[in-house]
XYZ file of C-alpha atoms in Angstrom:
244
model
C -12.277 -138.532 62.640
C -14.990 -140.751 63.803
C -15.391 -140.729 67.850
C -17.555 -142.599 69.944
C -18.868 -141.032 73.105
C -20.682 -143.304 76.017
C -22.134 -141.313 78.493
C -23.760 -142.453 81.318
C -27.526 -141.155 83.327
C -26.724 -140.163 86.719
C -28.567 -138.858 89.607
C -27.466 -135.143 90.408
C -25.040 -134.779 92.757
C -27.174 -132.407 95.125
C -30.166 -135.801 95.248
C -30.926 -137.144 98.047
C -30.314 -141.062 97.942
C -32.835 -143.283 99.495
C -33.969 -147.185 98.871
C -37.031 -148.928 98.882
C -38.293 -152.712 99.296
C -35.557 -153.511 102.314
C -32.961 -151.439 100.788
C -32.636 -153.314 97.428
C -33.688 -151.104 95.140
C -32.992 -147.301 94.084
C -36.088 -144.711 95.203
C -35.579 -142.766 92.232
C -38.657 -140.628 92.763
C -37.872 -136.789 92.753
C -34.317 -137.501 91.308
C -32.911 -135.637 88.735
C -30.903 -137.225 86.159
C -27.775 -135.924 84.283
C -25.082 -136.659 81.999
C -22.494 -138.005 84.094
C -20.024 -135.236 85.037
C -16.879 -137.132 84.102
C -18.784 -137.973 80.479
C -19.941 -134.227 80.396
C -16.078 -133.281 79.914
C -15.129 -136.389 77.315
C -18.579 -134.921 75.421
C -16.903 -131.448 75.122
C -14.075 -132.779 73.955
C -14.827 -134.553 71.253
C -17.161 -132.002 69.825
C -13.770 -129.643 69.968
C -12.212 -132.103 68.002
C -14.689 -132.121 65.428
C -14.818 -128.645 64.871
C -11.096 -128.776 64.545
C -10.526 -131.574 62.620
C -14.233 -132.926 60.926
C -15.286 -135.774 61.193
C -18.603 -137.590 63.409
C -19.724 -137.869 67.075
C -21.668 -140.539 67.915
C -23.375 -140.880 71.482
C -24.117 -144.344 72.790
C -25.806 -144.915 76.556
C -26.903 -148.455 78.261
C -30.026 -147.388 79.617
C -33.408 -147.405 79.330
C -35.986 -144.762 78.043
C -35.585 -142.862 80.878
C -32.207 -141.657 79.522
C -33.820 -140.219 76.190
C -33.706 -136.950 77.833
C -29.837 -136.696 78.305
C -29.080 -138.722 75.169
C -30.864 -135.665 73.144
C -29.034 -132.875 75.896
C -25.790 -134.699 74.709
C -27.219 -134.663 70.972
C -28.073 -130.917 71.408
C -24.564 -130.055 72.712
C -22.815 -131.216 69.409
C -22.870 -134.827 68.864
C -24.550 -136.293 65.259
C -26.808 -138.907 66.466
C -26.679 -141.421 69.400
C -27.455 -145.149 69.942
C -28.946 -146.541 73.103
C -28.682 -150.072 74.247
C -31.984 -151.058 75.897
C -30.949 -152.934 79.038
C -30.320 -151.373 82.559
C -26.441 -150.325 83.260
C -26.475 -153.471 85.837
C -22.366 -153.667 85.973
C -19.195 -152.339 84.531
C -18.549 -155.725 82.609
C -22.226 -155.557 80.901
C -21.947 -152.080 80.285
C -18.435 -152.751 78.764
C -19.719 -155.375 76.911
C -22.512 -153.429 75.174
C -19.731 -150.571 74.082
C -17.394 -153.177 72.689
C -20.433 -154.796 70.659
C -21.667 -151.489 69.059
C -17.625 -150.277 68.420
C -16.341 -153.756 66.914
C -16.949 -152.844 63.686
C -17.761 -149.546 63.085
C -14.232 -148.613 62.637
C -13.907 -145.285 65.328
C -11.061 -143.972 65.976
C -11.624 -142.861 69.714
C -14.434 -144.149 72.107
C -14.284 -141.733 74.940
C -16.047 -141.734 77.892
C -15.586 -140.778 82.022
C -12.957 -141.592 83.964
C -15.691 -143.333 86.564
C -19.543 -142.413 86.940
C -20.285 -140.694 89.763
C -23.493 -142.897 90.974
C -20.970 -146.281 91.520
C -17.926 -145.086 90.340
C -16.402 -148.360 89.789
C -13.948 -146.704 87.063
C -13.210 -149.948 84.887
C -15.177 -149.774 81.697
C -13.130 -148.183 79.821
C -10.207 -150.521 80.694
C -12.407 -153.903 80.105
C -13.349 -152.098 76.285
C -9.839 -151.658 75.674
C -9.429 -155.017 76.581
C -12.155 -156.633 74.801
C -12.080 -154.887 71.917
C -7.912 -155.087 71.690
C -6.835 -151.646 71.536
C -4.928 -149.737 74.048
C -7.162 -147.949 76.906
C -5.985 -144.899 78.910
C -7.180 -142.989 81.702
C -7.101 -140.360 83.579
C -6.798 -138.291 80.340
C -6.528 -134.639 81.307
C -5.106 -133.453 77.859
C -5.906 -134.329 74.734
C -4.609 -133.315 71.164
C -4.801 -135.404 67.896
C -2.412 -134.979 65.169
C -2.689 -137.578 62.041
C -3.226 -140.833 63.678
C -1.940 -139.956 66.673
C -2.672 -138.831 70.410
C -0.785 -136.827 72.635
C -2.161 -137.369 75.765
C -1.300 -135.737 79.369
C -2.213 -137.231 82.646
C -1.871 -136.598 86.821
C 0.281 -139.811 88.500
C 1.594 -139.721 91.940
C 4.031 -137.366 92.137
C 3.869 -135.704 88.440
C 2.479 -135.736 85.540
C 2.851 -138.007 82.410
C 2.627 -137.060 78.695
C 1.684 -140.083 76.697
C 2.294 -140.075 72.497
C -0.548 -142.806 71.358
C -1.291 -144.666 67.793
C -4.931 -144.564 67.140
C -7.918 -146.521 67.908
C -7.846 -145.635 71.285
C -10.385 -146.055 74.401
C -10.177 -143.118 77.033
C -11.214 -142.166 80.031
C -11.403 -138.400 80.565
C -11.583 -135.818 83.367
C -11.689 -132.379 84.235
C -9.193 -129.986 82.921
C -9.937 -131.784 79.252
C -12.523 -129.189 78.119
C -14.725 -126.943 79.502
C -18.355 -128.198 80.001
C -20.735 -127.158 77.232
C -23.785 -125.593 77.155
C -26.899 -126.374 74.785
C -27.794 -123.607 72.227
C -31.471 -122.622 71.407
C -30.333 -123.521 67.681
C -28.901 -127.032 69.177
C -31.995 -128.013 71.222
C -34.199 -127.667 68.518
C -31.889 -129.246 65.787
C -31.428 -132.556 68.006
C -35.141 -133.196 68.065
C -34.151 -134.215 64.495
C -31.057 -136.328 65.037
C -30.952 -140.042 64.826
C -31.396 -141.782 67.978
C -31.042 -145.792 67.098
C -32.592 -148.207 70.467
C -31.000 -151.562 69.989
C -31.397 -154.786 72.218
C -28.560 -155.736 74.360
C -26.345 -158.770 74.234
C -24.917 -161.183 77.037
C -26.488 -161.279 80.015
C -25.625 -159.113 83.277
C -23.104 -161.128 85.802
C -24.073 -159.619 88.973
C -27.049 -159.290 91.113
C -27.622 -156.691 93.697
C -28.445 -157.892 97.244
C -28.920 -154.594 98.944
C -28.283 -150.867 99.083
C -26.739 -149.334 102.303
C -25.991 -145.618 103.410
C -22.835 -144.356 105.025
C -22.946 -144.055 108.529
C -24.067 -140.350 109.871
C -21.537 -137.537 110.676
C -20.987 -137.638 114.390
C -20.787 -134.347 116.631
C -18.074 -132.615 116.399
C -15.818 -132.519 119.182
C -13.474 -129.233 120.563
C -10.564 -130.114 122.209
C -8.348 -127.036 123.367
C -5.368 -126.195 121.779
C -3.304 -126.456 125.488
C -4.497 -130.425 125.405
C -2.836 -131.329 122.057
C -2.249 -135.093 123.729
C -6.009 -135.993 124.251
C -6.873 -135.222 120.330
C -3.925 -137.986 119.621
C -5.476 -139.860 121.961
C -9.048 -139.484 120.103
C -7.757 -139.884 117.087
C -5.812 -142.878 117.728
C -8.837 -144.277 119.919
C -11.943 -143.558 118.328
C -11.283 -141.617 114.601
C -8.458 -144.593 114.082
C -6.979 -142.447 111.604
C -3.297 -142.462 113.163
C-alpha cells in the first residue's frame, strides 16, 4: 500500500497569538510549532497500516524551512521519506493544489491528512483534492480498516454514526479515535536524519490575500444571579448574552 500523508506546522495550542505591523501579520516569535493535531492522528494511522499490511508512507507539507523540524518528527515517527513544497500554506485551495500536483501521478492509494488544522481550521482541503484529483474524499474518518482494495470506514453524523465500505484511491480526513498518537523512538530520531526529504517549488499562484488579523473579544466578568431570581438570568440572557 502506498499512502500519502500531508501534515500541516501549527502553532501549539497553549501559544499565545499576537500580530504585528497593524495586525497583518503573524508574531511568531516564541511560538512553538507542531504537527497539526488532527494530522498527528492520520500520521499514526497510516504507519499502523504499514506495519499491517507493507507498503510506503510518504510525508508531504506546504511550508517553508521552518517546518523541517516536524517534517523529520513525522519522518522519525514511521513515515519513509517526505516532500515539502516550498511556498507558504497561504489558503486551503493553494494548499490543495500543491497535494493534488505531487499525488497526480504517483499512483497512492490513500492521501490522508486532518480533518481541519487547528491554526485556521478551514476544513476543505481534503474535499477540493478529492475533487481535483477525481477520486472520492471523506471526512470525518474515525475508523479505518483496509481490506484488498477496499476501505471500511466509520464516522460521527448528527444523530449516529455511519459505516462507509469505499473502493480505493481515496482522500481522507481523519480525527481522533483513529489511532493513538505516536511517540518518536531514540532508534527513529536518529534513523530519520537519514531519510529522504525532497524541497520542490510550488505551482499556481495563491488566490487570497490577507488584509488583517483580529482577536476575539475578551471574556467579560462573570455575573451571579441567585437561584430565587431565575427570571432576570432569562432576561440577561435574552438581553445581553443573546443566546435565547
Amino acid at each position: 500500500m502506498k499512502i500519502l500523508v500531508c501534515i500541516s506546522s501549527v502553532p501549539d495550542t497553549t501559544s499565545k497569538i499576537s500580530f504585528t505591523d497593524n495586525n497583518t501579520v503573524f508574531d511568531s516569535n516564541g511560538v512553538t510549532y507542531i504537527i497539526g493535531p488532527y494530522d498527528d492522528y492520520a500520521l499514526a494511522r497510516a504507519v499502523e497500516l504499514k506495519e499491517q499490511s507493507g507498503g510506503t508512507v510518504t510525508v508531504l507539507n506546504v511550508g517553508t524551512a521552518s517546518s523541517d523540524p516536524q517534517i523529520r518528527k513525522a519522518l522519525a515517527i514511521g513515515a519513509d521519506d517526505a516532500i515539502r513544497v516550498n511556498a507558504e500554506p497561504s489558503d486551503s485551495y493553494f494548499v490543495a493544489e500543491q497535494i493534488a500536483h505531487i499525488a497526480k501521478d504517483a499512483g497512492y492509494d490513500l492521501i490522508m491528512m486532518g480533518r481541519e488544522t487547528t491554526d485556521y481550521n478551514s476544513g476543505v482541503v481534503h474535499g477540493i483534492v478529492g475533487e481535483l484529483l477525481g477520486i472520492p474524499s471523506l471526512s470525518p474518518v474515525m475508523e479505518l480498516t483496509i481490506e484488498g482494495d477496499k476501505a471500511n470506514i466509520s464516522r460521527e453524523i448528527e444523530g449516529g454514526k455511519e459505516k462507509i465500505e469505499a473502493t480505493l484511491p481515496l482522500v481522507l480526513g481523519c480525527q481522533e479515535p483513529i489511532a493513538e498518537w505516536k511517540i518518536a523512538s531514540m532508534r527513529g530520531i536518529m534513523t530519520a536524519r537519514k531519510k529522504p526529504l525532497n524541497v520542490v517549488e510550488p505551482v499556481g499562484e495563491t488566490l487570497t490575500n490577507i488584509s488583517s488579523y483580529s482577536l476575539p473579544p475578551a471574556k467579560g466578568a462573570c455575573k451571579m444571579i441567585p437561584a430565587e431570581e431565575a427570571e432576570k438570568l432569562i432576561e440577561l440572557l435574552r438581553t445581553e448574552a443573546k443566546v435565547i
